[in-house]
PDB file of C-alpha atoms and ligand atoms in Angstrom:
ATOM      1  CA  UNK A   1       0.000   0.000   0.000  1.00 93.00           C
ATOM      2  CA  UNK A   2       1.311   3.393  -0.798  1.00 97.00           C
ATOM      3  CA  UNK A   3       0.236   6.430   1.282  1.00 98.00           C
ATOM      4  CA  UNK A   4      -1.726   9.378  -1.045  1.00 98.00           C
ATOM      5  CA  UNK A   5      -2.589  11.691   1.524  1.00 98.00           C
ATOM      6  CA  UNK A   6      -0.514  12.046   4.936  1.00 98.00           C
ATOM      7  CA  UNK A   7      -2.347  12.303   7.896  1.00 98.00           C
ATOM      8  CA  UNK A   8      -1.491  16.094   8.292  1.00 98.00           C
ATOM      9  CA  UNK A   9      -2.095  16.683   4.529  1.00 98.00           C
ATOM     10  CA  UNK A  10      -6.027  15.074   5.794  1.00 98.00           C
ATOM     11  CA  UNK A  11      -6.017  17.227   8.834  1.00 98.00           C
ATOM     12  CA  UNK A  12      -4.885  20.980   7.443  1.00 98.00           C
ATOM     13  CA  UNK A  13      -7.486  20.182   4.143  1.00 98.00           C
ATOM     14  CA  UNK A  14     -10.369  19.325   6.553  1.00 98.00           C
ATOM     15  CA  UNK A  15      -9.604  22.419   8.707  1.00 98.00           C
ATOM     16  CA  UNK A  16      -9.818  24.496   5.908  1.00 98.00           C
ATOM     17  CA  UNK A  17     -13.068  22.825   4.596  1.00 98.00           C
ATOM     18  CA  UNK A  18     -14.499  23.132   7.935  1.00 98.00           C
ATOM     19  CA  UNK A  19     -13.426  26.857   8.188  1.00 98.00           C
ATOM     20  CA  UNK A  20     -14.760  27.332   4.882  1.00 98.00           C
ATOM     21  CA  UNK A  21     -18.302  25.741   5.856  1.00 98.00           C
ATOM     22  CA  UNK A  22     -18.927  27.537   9.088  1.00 98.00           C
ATOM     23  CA  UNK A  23     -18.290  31.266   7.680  1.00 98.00           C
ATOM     24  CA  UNK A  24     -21.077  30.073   4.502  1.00 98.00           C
ATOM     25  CA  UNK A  25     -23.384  28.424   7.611  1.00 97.00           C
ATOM     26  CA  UNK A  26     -22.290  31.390   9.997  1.00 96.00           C
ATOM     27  CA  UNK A  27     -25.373  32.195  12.367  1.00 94.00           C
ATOM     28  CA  UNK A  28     -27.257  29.351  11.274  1.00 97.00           C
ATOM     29  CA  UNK A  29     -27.368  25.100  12.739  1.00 98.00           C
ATOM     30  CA  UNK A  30     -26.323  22.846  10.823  1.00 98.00           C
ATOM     31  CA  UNK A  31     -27.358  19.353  10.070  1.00 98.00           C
ATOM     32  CA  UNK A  32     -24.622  17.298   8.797  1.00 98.00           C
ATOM     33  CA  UNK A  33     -26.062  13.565   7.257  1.00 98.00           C
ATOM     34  CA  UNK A  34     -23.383  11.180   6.829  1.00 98.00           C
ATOM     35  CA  UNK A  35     -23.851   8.464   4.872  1.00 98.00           C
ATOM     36  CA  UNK A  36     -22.865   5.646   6.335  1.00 97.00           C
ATOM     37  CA  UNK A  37     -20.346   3.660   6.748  1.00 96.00           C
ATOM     38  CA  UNK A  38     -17.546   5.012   4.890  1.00 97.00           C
ATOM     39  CA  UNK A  39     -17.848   9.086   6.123  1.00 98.00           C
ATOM     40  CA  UNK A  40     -18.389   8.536   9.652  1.00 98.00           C
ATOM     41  CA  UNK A  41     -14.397   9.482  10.384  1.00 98.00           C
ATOM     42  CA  UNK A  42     -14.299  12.515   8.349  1.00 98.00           C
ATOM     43  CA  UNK A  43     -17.414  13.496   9.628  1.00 98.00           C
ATOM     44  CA  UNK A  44     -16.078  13.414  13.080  1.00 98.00           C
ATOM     45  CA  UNK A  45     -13.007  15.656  12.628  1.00 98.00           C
ATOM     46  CA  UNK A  46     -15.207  17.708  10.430  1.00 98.00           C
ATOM     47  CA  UNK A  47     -17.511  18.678  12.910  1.00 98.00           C
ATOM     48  CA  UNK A  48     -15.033  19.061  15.415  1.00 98.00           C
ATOM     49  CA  UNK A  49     -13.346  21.799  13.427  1.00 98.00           C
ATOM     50  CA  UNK A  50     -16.716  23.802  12.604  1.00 98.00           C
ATOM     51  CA  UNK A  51     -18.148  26.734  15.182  1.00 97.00           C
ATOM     52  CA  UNK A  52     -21.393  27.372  14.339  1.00 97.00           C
ATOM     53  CA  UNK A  53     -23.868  24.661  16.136  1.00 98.00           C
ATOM     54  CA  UNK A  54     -24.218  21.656  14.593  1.00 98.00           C
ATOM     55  CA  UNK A  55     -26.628  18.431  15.280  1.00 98.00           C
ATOM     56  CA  UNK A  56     -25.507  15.081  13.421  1.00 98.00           C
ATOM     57  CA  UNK A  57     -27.588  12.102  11.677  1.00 98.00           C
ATOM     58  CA  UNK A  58     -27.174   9.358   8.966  1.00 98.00           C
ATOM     59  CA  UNK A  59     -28.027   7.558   6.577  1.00 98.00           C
ATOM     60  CA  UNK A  60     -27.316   4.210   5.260  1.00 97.00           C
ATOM     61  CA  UNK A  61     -27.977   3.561   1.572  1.00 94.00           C
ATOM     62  CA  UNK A  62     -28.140   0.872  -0.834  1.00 87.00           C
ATOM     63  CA  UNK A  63     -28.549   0.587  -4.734  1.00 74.00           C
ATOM     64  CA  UNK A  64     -31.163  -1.739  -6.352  1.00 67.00           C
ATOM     65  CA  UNK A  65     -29.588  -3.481  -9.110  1.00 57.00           C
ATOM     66  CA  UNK A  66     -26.417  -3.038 -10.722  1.00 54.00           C
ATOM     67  CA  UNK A  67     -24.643   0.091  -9.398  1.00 49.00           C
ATOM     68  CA  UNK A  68     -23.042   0.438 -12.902  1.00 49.00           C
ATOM     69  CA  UNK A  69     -26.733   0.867 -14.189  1.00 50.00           C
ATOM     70  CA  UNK A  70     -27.289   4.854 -14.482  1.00 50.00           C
ATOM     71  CA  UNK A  71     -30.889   4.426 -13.608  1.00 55.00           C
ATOM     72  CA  UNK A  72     -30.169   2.709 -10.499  1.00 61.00           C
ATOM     73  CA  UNK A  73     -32.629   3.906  -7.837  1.00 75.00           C
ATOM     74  CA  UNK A  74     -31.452   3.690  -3.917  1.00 84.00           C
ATOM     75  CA  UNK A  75     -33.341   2.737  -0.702  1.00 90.00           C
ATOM     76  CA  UNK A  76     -32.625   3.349   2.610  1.00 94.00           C
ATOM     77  CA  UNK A  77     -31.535   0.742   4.936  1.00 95.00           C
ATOM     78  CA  UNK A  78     -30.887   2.967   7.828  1.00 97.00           C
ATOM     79  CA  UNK A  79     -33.374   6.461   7.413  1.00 97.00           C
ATOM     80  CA  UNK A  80     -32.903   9.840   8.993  1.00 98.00           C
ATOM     81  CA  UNK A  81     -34.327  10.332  12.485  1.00 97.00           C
ATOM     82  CA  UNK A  82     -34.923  13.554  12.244  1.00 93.00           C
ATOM     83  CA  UNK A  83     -37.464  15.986  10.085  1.00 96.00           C
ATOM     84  CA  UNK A  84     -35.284  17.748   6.998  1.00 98.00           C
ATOM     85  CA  UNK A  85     -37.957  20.166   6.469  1.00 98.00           C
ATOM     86  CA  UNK A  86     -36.864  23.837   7.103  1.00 98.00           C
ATOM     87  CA  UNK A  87     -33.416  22.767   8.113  1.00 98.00           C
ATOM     88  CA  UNK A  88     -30.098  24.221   6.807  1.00 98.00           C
ATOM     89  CA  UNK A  89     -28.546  20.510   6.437  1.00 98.00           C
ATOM     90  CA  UNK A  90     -25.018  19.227   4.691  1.00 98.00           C
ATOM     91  CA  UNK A  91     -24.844  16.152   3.134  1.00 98.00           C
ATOM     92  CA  UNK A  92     -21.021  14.457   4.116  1.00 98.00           C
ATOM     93  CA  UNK A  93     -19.794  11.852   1.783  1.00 98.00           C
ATOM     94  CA  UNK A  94     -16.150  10.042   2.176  1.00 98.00           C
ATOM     95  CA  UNK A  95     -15.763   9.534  -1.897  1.00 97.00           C
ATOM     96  CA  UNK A  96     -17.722  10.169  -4.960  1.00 97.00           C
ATOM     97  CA  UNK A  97     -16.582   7.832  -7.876  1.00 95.00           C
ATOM     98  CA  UNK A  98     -19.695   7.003 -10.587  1.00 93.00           C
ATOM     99  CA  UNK A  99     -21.717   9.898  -8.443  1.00 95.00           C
ATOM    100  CA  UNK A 100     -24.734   7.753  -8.659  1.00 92.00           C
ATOM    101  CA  UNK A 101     -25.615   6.814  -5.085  1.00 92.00           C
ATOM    102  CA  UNK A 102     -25.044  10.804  -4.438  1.00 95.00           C
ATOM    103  CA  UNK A 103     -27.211  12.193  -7.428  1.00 95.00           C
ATOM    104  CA  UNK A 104     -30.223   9.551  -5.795  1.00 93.00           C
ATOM    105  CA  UNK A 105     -29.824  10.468  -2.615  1.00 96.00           C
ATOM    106  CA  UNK A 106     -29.831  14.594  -2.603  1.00 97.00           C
ATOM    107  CA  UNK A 107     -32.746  14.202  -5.146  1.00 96.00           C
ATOM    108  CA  UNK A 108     -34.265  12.035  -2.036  1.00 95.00           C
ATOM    109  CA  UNK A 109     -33.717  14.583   0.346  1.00 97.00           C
ATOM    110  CA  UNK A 110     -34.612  17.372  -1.473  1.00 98.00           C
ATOM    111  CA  UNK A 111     -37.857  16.476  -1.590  1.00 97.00           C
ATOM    112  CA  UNK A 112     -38.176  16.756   1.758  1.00 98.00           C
ATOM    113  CA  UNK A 113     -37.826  20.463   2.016  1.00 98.00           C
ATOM    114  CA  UNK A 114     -34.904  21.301   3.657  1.00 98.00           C
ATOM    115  CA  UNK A 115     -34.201  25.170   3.965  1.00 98.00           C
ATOM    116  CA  UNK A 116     -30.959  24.678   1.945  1.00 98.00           C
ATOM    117  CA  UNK A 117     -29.308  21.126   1.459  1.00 98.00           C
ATOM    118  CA  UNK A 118     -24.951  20.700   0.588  1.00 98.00           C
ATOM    119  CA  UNK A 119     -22.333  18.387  -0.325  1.00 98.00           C
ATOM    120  CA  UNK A 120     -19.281  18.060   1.105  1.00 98.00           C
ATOM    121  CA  UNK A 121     -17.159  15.096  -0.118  1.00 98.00           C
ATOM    122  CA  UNK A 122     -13.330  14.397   1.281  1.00 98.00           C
ATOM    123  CA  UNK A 123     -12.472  12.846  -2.024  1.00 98.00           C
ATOM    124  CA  UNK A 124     -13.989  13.246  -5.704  1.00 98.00           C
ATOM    125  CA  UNK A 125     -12.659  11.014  -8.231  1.00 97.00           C
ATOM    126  CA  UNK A 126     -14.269  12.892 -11.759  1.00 96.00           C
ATOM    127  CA  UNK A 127     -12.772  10.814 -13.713  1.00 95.00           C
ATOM    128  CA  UNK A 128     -15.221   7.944 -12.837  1.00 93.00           C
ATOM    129  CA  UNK A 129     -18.460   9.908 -13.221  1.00 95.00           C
ATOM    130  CA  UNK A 130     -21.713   8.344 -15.047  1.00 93.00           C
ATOM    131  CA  UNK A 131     -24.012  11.263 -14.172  1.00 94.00           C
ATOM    132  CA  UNK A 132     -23.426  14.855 -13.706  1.00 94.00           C
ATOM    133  CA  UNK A 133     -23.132  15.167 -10.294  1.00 95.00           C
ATOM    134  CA  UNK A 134     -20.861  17.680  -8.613  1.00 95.00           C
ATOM    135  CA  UNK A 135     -20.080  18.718  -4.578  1.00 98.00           C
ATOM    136  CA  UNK A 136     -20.004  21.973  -2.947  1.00 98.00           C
ATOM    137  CA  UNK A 137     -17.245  21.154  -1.069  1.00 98.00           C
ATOM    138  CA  UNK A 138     -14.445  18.980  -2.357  1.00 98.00           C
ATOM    139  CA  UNK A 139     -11.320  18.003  -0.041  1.00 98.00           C
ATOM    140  CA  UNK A 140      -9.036  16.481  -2.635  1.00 98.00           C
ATOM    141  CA  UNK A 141      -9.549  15.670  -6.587  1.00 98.00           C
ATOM    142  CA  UNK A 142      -7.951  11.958  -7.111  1.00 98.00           C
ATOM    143  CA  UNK A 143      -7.354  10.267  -9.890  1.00 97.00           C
ATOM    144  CA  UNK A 144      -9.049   6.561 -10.496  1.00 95.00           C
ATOM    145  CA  UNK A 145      -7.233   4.186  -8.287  1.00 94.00           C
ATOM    146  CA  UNK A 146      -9.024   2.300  -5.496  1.00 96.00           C
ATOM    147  CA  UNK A 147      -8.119   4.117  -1.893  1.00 98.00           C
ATOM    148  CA  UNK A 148      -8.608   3.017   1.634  1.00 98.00           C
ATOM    149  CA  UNK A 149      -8.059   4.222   5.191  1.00 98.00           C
ATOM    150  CA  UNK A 150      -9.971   7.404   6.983  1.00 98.00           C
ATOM    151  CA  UNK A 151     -12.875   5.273   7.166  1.00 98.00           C
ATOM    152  CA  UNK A 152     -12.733   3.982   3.198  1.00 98.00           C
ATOM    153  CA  UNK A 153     -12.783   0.296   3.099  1.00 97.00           C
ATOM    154  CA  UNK A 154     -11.966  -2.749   0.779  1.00 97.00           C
ATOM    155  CA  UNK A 155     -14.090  -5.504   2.197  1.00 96.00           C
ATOM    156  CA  UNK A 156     -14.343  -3.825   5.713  1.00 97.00           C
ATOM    157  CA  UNK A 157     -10.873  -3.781   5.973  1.00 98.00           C
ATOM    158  CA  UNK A 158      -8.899  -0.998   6.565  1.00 98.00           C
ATOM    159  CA  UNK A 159     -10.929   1.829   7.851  1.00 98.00           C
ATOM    160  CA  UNK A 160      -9.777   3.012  10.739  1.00 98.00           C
ATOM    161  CA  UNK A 161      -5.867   3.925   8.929  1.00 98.00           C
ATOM    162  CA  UNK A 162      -5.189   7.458   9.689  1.00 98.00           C
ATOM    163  CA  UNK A 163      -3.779   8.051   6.454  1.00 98.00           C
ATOM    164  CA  UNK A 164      -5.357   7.613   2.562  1.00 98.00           C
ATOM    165  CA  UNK A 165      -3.551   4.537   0.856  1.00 98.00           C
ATOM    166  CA  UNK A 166      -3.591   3.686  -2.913  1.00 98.00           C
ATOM    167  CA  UNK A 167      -4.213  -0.778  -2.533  1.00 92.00           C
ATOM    168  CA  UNK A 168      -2.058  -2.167  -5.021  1.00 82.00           C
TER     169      UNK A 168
HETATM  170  P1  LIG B   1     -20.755   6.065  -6.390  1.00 83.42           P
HETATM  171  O1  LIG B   1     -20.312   7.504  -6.459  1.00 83.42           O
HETATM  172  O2  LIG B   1     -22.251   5.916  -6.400  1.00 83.42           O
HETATM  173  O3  LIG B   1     -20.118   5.244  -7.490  1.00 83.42           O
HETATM  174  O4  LIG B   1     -20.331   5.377  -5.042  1.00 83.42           O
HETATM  175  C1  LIG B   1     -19.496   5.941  -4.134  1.00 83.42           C
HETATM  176  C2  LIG B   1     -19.287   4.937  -3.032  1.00 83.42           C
HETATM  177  O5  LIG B   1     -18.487   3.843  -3.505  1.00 83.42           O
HETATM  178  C3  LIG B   1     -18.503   5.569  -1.898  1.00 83.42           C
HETATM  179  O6  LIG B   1     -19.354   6.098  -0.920  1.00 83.42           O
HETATM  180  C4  LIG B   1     -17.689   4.411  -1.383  1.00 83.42           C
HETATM  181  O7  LIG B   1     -18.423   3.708  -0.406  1.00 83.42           O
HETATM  182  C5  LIG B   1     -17.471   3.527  -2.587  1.00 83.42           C
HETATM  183  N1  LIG B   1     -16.139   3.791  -3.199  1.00 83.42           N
HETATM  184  C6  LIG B   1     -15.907   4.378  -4.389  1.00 83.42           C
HETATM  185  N2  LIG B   1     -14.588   4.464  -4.646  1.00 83.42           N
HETATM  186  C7  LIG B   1     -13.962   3.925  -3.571  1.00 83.42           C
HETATM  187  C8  LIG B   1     -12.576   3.738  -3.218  1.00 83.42           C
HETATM  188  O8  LIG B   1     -11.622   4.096  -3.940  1.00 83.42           O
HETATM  189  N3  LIG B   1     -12.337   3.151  -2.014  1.00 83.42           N
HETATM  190  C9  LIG B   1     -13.333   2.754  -1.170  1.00 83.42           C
HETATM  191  N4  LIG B   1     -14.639   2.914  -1.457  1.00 83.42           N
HETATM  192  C10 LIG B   1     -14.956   3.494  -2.646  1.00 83.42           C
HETATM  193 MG1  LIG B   2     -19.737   5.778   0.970  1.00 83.42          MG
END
C-alpha cells in the first residue's frame, strides 16, 4: 500500500473545509447527514473543526440493481431520524466515484424540504463519473485508483488507517 494523503495533509485540508463551511453556515445550525459507513471518520473531525452549532444524523444507503446501471434507484436501509424540512442541512460523503448513489440520494432529500441542502465530499474522483453530479465542497480531486483508510474500506478492511492509501 502506498500512502496518497498524509495524515497532516487530511487534517490541514479538513480544517480548511471546515473553516470554509462555518463562515457560509455562519449564524445558522447545521445538520450534517453522513452516509454511512464510509464518512463517519471525516465526519467526526469535520464537525469538530466547525463553530457554528451543529446536530448530526445518517443515513445508510443501498442501490437496487447493478450500481453500474445509471438508472439505479437507492433505498434506505438505515433512514434519517430527524425531520429535513426547514433545516439548513449538509450532506457528508467520504468519496464520490460514478456519483450515482449521491445524485439519488440529494434528489431524495430534497424532496423533503430542507431550507438549503450541501455536499461536502473528502475525495472526488471525476474521472469515474456516469451522471453529472458535482459537490459543494471537495477536499481532494484523485485520480481513479481504489483508496482506503480514513474510514474507506476494501471488504471492511482498513478503515480506521489514519492516512489515505492507494491498494495495489
Ligand atoms: P458512487 O459515487 O455511487 O459510485 O459510489 C461511491 C461509493 O463507492 C462511496 O461512498 C464508497 O463507499 C465507494 N467507493 C468508491 N470508490 C472507492 C474507493 O476508492 N475506495 C473505497 N470505497 C470506494
Ligand atoms: Mg460511501
Amino acid at each position: 500500500m502506498k500512502v496518497l494523503l498524509s495524515e497532516k495533509q487530511i487534517q490541514q485540508r479538513v480544517g480548511t473545509l471546515a473553516r470554509k463551511i462555518s463562515k457560509d453556515f455562519s449564524g445558522r445550525e447545521v445538520l450534517l447527514i453522513g452516509i454511512l459507513k464510509g464518512a463517519f471518520i471525516f465526519m467526526a473531525d469535520l464537525a469538530r473543526k466547525m463553530t457554528p452549532p451543529v446536530k448530526m444524523d445518517f443515513v445508510r444507503v443501498a442501490s437496487y440493481g447493478s450500481e453500474t446501471q445509471s438508472s439505479g434507484k437507492i433505498k434506505f436501509t438505515k433512514d434519517l431520524e430527524t425531520p429535513l424540512r426547514g433545516k439548513d442541512a449538509l450532506i457528508v460523503e467520504d468519496i464520490i466515484d460514478s456519483g450515482i448513489t449521491l445524485k439519488h440520494l440529494y434528489q431524495r432529500l430534497k424532496a423533503r424540504k430542507p431550507r438549503s441542502l450541501k455536499v461536502v465530499t473528502l475525495l472526488d474522483k471525476p474521472g469515474r463519473r456516469q451522471v453529472n453530479f458535482q459537490a459543494d465542497y471537495v477536499g481532494f480531486q484523485i485520480e481513479n485508483h481504489f483508496v482506503v483508510g480514513y474510514g474507506l474500506d476494501c471488504a471492511e478492511e482498513y478503515r480506521n488507517l489514519r492516512a489515505i492509501y492507494v491498494l495495489k
